[in-house]
Coordinates of N, CA and C and ligand atoms in Angstrom, one line a residue:
X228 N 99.7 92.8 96.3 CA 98.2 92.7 96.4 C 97.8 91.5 97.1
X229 N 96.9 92.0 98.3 CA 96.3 90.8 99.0 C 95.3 90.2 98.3
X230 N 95.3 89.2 98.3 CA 93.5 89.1 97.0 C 92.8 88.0 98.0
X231 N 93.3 87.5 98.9 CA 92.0 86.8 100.2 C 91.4 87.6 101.0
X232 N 90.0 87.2 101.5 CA 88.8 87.9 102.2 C 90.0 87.8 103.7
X233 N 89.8 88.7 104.4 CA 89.7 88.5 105.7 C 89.3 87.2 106.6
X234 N 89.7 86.5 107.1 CA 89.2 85.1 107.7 C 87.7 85.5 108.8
X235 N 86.8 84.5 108.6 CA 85.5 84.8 110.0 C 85.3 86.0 109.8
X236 N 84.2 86.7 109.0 CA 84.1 87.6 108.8 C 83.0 87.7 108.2
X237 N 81.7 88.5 108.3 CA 80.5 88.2 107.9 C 80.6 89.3 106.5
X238 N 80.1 89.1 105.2 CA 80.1 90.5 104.3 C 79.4 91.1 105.2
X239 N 80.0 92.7 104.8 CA 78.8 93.9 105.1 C 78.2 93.9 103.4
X240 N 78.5 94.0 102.8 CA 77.9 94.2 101.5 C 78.1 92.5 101.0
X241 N 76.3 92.2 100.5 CA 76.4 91.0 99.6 C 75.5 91.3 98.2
X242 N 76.4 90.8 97.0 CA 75.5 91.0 95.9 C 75.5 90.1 95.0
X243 N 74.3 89.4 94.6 CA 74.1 88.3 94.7 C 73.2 88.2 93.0
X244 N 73.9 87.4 91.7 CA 73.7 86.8 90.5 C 73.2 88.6 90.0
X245 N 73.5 90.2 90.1 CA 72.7 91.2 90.1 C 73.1 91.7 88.5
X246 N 71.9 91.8 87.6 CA 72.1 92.5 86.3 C 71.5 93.9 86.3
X247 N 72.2 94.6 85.7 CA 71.8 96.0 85.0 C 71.3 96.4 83.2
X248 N 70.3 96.1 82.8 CA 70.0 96.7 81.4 C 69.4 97.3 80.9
X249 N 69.7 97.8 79.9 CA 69.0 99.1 78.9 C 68.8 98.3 77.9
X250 N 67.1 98.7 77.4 CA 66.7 98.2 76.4 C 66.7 99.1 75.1
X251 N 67.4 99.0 74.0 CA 67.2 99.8 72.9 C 66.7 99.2 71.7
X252 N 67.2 100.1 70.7 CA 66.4 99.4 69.3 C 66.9 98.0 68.8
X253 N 68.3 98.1 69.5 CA 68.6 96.8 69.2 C 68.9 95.4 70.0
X254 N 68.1 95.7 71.0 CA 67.9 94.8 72.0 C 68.5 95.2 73.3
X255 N 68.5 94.2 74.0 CA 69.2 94.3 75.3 C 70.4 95.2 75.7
X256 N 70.8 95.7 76.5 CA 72.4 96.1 76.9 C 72.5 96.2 78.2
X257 N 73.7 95.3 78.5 CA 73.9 95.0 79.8 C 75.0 96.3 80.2
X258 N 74.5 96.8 81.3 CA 75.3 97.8 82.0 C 76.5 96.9 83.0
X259 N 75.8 95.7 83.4 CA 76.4 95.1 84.6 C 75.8 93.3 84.2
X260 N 76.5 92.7 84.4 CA 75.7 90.6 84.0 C 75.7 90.0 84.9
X261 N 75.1 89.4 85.8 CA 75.0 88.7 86.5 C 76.4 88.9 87.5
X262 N 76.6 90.0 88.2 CA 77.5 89.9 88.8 C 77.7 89.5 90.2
X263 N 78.5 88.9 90.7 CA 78.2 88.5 92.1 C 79.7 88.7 93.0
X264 N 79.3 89.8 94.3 CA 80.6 90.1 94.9 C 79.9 89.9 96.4
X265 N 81.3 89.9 97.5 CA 81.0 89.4 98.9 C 81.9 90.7 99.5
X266 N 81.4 91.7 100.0 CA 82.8 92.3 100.1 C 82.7 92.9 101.8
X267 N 83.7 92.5 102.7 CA 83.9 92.2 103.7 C 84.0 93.4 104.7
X268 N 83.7 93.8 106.1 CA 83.6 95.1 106.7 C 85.5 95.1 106.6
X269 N 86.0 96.5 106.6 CA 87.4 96.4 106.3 C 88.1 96.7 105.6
X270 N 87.4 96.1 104.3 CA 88.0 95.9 103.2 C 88.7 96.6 102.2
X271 N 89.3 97.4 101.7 CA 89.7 98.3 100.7 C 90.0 97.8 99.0
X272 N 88.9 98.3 98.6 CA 88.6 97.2 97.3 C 88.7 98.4 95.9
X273 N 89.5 98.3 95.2 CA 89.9 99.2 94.0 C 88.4 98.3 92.8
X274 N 88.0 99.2 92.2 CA 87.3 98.5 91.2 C 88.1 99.1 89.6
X275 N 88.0 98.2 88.6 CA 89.0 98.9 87.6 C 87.8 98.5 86.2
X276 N 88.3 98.8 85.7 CA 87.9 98.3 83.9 C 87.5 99.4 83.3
X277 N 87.8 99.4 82.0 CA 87.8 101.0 80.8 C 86.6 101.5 80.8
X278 N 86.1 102.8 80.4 CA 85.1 103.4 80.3 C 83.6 102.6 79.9
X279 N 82.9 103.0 80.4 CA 81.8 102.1 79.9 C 81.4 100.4 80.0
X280 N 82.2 100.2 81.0 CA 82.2 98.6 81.7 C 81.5 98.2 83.1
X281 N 81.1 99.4 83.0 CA 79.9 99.2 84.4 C 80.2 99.6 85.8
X282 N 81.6 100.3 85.9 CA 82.1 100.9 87.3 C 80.4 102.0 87.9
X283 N 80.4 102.9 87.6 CA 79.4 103.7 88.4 C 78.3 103.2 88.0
X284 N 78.2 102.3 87.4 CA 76.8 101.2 87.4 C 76.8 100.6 88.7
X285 N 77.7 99.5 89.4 CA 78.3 99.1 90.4 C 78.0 99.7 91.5
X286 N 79.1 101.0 91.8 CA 78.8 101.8 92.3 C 77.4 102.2 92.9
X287 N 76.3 102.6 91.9 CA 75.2 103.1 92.4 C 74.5 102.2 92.8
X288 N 74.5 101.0 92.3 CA 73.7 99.8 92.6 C 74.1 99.3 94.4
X289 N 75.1 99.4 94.6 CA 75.8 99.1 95.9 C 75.3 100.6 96.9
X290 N 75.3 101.4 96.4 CA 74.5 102.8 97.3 C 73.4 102.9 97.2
X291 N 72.3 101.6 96.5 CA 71.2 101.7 97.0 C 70.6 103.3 95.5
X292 N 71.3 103.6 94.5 CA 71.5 104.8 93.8 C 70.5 104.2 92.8
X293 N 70.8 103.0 92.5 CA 70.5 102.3 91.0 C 70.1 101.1 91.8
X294 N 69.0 100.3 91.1 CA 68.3 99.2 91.4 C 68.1 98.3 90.2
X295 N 69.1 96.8 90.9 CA 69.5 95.7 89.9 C 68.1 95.6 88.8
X296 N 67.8 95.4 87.9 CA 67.0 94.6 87.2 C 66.6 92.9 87.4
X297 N 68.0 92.1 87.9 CA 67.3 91.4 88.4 C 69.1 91.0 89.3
X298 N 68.4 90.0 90.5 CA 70.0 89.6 91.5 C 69.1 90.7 92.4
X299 N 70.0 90.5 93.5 CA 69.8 90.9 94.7 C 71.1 91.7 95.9
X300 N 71.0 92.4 96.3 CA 71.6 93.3 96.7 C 71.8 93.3 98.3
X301 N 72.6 93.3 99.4 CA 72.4 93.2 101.0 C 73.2 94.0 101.5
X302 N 72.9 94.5 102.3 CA 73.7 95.2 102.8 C 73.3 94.7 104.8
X303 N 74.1 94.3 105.3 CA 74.6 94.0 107.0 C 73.5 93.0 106.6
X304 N 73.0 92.4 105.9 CA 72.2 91.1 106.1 C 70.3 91.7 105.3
X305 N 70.4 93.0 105.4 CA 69.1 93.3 105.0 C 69.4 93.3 103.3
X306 N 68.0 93.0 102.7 CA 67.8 93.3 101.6 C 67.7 94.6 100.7
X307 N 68.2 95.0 100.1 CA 68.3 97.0 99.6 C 66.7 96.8 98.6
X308 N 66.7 95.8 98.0 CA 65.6 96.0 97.0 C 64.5 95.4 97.7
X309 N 64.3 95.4 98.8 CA 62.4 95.6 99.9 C 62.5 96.7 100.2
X310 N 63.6 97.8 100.4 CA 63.6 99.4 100.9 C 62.8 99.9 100.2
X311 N 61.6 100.8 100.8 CA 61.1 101.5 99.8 C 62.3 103.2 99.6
X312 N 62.0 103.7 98.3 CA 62.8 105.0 98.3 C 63.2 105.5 99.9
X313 N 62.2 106.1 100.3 CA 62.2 107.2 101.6 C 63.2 106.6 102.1
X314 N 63.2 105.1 102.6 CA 63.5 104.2 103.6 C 65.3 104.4 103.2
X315 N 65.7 103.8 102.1 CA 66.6 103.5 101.5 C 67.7 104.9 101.2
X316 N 66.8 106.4 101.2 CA 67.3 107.1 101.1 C 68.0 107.4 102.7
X317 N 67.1 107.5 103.7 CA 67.7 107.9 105.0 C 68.7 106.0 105.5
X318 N 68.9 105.2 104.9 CA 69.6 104.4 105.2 C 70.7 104.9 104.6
X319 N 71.2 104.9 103.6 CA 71.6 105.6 102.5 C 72.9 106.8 103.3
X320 N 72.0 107.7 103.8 CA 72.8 108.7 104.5 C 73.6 108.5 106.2
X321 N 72.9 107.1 106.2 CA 73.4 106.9 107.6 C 74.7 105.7 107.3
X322 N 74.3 104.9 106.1 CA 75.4 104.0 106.0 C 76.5 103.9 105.2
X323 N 76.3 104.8 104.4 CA 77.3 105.5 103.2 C 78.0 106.8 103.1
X324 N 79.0 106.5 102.6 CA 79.5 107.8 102.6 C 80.2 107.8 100.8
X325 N 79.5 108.6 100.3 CA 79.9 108.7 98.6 C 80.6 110.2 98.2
X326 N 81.8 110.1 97.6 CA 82.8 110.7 96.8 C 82.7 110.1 95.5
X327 N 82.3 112.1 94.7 CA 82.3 111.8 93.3 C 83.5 112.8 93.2
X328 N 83.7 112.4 91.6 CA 85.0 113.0 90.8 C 85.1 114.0 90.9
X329 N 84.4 115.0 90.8 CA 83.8 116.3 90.9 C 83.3 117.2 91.8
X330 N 83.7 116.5 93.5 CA 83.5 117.0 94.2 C 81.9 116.7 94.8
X331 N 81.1 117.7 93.9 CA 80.1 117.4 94.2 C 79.6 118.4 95.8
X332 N 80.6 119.3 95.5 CA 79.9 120.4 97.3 C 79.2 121.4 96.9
X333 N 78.1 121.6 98.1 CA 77.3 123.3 97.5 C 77.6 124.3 97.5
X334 N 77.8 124.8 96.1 CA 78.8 126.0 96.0 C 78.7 127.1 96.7
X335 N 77.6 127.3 97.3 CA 77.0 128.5 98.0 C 77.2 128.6 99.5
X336 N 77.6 126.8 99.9 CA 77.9 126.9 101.2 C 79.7 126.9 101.4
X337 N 79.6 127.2 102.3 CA 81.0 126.7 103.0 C 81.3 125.5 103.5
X338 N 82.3 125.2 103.1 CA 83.0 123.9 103.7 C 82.5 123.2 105.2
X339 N 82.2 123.9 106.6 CA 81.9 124.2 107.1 C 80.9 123.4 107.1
X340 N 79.9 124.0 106.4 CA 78.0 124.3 106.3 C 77.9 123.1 105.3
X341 N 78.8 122.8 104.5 CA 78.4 121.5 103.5 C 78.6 120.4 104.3
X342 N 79.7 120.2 105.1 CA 79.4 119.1 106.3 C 78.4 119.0 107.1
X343 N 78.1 120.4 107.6 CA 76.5 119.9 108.7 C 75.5 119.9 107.6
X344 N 75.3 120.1 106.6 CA 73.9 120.0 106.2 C 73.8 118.6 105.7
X345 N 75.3 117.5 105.7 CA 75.1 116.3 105.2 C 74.7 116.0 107.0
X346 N 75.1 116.5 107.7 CA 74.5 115.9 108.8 C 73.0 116.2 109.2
X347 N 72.9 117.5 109.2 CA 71.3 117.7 109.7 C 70.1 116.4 108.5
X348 N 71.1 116.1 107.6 CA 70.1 115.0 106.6 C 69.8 114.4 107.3
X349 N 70.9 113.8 108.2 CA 70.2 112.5 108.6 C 69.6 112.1 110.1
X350 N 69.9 112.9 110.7 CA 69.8 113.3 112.4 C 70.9 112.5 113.1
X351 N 71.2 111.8 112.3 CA 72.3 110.3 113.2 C 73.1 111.4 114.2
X352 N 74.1 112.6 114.3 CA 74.7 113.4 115.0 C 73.9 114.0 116.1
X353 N 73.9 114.0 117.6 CA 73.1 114.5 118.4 C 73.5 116.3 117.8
X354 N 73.0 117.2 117.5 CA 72.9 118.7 117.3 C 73.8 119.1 118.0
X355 N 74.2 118.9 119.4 CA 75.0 119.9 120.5 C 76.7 118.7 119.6
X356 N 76.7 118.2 119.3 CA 78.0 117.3 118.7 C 78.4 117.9 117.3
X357 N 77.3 118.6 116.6 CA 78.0 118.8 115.2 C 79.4 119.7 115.1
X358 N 79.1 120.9 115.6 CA 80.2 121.6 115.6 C 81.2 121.2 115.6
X359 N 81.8 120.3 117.0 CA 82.9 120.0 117.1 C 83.2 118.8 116.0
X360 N 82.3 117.8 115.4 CA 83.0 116.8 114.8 C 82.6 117.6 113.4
X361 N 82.3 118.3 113.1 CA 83.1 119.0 112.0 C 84.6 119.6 112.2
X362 N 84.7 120.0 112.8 CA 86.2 120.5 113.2 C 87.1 119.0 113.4
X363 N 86.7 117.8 114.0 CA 87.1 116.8 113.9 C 87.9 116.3 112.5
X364 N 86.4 116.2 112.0 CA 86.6 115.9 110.3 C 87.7 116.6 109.3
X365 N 87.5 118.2 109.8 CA 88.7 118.8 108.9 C 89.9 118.8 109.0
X366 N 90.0 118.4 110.4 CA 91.5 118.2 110.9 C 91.6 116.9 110.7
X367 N 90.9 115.7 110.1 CA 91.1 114.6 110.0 C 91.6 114.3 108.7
X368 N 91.1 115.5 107.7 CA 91.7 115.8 106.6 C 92.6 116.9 106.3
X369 N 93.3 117.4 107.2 CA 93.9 118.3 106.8 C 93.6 119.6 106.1
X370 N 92.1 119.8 106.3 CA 92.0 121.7 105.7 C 91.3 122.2 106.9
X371 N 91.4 122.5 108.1 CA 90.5 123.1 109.4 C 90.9 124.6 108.6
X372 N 92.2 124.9 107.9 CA 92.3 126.3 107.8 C 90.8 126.8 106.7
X373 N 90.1 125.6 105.9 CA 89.2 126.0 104.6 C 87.7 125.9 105.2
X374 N 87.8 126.3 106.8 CA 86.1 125.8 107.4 C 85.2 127.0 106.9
X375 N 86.1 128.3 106.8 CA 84.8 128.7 106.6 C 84.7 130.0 105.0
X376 N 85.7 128.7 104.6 CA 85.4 129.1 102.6 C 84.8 128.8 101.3
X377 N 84.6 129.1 101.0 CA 83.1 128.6 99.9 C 84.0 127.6 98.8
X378 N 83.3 126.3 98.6 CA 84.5 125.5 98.0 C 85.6 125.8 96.7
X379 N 84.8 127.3 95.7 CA 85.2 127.4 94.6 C 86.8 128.1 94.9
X380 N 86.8 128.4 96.3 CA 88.0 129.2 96.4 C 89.1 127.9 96.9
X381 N 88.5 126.7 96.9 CA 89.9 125.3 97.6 C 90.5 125.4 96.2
X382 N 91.7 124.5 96.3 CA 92.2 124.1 95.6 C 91.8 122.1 95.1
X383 N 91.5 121.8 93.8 CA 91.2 120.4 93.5 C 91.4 119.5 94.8
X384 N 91.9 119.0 95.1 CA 92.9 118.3 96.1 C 91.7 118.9 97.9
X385 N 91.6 120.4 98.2 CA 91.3 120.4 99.1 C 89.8 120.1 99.3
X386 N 89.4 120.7 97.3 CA 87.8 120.2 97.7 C 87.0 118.2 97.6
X387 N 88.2 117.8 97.2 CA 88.3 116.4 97.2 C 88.0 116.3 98.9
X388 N 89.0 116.7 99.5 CA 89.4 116.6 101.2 C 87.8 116.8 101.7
X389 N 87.8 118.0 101.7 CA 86.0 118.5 102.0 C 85.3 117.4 101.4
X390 N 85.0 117.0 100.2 CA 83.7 116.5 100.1 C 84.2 114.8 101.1
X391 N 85.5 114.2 101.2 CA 85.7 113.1 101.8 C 85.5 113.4 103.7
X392 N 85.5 114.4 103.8 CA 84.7 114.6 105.1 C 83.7 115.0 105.4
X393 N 83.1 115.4 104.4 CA 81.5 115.1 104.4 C 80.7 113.9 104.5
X394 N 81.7 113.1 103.5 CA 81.6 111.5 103.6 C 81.3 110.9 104.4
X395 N 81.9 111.8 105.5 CA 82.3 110.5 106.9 C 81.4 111.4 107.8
X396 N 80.6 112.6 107.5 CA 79.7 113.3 108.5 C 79.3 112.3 109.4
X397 N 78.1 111.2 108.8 CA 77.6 110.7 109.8 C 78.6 109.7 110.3
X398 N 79.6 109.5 110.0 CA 80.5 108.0 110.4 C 80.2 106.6 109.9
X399 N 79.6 107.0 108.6 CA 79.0 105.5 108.2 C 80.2 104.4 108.1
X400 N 79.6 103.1 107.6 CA 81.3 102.2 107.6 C 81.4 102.0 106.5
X401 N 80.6 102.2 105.2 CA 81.1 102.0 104.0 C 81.2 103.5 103.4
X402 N 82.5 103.7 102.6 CA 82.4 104.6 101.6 C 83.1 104.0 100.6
X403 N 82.2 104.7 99.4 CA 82.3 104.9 98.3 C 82.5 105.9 97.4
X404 N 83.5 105.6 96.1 CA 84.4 106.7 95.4 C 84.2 106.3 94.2
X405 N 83.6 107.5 93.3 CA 84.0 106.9 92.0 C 84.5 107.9 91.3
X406 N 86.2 107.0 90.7 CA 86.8 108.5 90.2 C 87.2 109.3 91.2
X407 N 88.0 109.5 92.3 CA 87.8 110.1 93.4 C 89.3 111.1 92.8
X408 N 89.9 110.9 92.2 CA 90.8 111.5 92.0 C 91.2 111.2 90.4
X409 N 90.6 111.3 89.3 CA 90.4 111.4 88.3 C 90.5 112.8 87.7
X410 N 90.3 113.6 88.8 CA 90.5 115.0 88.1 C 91.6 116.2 89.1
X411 N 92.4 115.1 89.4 CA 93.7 115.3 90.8 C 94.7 115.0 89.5
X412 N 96.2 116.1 89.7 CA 96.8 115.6 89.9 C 97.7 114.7 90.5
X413 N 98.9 114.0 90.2 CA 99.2 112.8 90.3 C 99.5 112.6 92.0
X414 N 100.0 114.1 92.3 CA 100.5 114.1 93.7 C 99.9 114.6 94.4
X415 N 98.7 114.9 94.0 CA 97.7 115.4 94.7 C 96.4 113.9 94.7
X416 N 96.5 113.5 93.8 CA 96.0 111.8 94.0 C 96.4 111.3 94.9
X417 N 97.7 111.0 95.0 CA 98.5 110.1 95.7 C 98.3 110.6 97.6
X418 N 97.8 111.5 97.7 CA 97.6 112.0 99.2 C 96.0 111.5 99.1
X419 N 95.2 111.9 98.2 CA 94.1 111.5 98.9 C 93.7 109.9 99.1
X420 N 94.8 109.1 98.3 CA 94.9 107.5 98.2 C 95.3 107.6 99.7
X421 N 96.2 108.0 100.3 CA 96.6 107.8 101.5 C 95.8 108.3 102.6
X422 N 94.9 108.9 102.1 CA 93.5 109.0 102.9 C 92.7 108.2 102.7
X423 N 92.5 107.5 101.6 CA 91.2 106.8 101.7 C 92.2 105.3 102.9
X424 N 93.7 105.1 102.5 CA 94.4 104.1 103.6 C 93.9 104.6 104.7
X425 N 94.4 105.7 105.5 CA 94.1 105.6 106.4 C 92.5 105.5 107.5
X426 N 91.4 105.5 106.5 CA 90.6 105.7 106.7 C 90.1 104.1 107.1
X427 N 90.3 103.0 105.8 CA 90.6 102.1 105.9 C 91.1 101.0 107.3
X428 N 92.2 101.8 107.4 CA 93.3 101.3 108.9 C 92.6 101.8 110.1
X429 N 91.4 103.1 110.0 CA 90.8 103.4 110.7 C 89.4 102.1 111.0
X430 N 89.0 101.3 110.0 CA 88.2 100.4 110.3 C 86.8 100.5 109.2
X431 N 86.9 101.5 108.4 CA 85.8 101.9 107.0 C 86.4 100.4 106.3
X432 N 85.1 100.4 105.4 CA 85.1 99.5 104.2 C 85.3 100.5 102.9
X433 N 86.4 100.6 102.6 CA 86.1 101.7 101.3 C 86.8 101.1 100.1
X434 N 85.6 101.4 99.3 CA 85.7 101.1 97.2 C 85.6 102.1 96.6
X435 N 86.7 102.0 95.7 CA 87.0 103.2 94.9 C 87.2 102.5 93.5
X436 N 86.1 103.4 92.7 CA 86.5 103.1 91.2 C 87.6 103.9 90.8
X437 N 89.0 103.4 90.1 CA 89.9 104.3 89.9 C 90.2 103.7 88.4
X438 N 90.4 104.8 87.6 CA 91.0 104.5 86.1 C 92.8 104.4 86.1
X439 N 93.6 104.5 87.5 CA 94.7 104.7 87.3 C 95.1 103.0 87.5
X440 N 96.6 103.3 87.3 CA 97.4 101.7 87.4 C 96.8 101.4 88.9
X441 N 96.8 100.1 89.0 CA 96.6 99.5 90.9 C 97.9 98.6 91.7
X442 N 98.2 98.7 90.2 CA 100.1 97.4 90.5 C 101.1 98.5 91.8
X443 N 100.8 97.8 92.6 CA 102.1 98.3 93.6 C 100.9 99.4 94.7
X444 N 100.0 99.0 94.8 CA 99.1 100.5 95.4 C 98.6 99.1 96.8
X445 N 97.9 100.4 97.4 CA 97.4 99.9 98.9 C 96.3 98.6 98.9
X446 N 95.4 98.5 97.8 CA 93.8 98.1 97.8 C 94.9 96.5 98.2
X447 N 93.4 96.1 99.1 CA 93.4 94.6 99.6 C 92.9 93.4 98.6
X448 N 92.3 94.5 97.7 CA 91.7 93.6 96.2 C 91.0 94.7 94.9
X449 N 91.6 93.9 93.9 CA 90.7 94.6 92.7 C 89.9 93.9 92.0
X450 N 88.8 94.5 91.3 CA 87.9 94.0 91.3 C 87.8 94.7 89.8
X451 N 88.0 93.8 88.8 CA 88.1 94.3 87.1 C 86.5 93.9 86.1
X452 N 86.6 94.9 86.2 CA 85.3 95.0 85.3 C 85.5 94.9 83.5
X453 N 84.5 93.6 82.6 CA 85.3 93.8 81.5 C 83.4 94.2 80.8
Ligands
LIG576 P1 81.7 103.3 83.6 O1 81.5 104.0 84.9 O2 82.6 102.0 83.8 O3 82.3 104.2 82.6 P2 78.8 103.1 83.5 O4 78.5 102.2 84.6 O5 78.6 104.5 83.6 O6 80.3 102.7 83.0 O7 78.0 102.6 82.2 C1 78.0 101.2 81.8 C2 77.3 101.1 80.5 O8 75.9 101.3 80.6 C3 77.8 102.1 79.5 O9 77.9 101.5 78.2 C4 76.7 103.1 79.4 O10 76.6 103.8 78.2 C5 75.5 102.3 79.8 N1 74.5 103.2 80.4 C6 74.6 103.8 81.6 N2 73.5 104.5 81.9 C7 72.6 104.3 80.9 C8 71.3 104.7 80.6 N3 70.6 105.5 81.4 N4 70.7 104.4 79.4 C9 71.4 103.6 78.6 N5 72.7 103.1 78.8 C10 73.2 103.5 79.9
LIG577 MG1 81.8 105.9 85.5

């Protein structure tokens, strides 16, 4: 495990003294405390800690999803919390790319049609380009044979594949995973870990909340949540 930042290197993501709480009958509850991370363009950063410690708290707060209570949030130098919604949402689609545990594809579309419609979101793709970098995308994951199947018929593993190249529709440089393979078998985890590497080696910044062991794995740093 490397656990130093890259040398000369400006963060793409800065997050700065940021809390998360819920008020109940018995006071306060912190989702997230004053947390403060620098995390560098490049980077492959595992986040860890047991249920209910604030991983997809994290997570959404970093996608612009969830908005700190108080601390502050940057992404390439801009502030996330002066975005108004609209703003934040079409930044959002242009600078992120998010994998959930579950997939998360429209069941109605095809594999195919679930990657352009993450694209027509955002317009970032000139129109006469989509086609082909969807075909790009699936060969970049390995299912070109599932372009034009409705996701309930992939197998776990393929519709992971799909929704991770949906991710990358627009080509953003950060993605994010939570859980990304939580409901993968082991060896069917273990390939998409070697996708999110290569993706990585490709020049993405990607964080993945994972509940599995990280001792002996690819990430450049982990990041434990208690
Ligand atoms: P993790 O992903 O690590 O399991 P979460 O980030 O989902 O944890 O949640 C962190 C804590 O915040 C948990 O204790 C959870 O119950 C609490 N929490 C999350 N969302 C809400 C909410 N809307 N209202 C109250 N508590 C919440
Ligand atoms: Mg969670």
């Amino acid at each position: 495990m490397k656990n130093q930042l890259p040398e000369n290197k400006e963060p793409i993501i800065k997050m700065k003294e940021v809390s998360r709480w819920y008020e109940s009958s018995s006071g306060r509850f912190y989702a997230l405390r004053n947390m403060s991370l620098e995390i560098t363009c490049g980077e492959y950063i595992a986040v860890t800690g047991k249920s209910g410690s604030g991983k997809s708290t994290l997570l959404n707060i970093l996608a612009g999803i969830d908005h700190p209570d108080s601390g502050e949030v940057s992404f390439s130098g801009k502030t996330l919390n002066e975005m108004s919604e609209t703003f934040l949402s079409a930044w959002r689609g242009k600078s992120i790319g998010i994998v959930f545990q579950f997939f998360q594809l429209m069941p109605t579309l095809s594999i195919r049609e679930n990657i352009l419609l993450a694209m027509d979101f955002t317009g970032k793709i000139p129109s006469k380009e989509k086609e082909e970098r969807v075909k790009t995308l699936l060969d970049r994951v390995g299912i070109t044979a599932q372009a034009d199947k409705l996701p309930s018929s992939l197998s776990g593993g393929e519709q992971q594949r799909a929704a991770i190249a949906r991710a990358l529709a627009n080509d953003p440089p950060v993605i994010v995973a939570d859980e990304p393979t939580g409901n993968l078998d082991s060896s069917t985890a273990a390939s998409v870990h070697e996708l999110f590497t290569s993706l990585v080696n490709d020049g993405k910044t990607v964080i993945v909340v994972t509940h599995e062991n990280v001792a002996g794995s690819d990430f450049g740093r982990i990041v434990s949540l208690k």
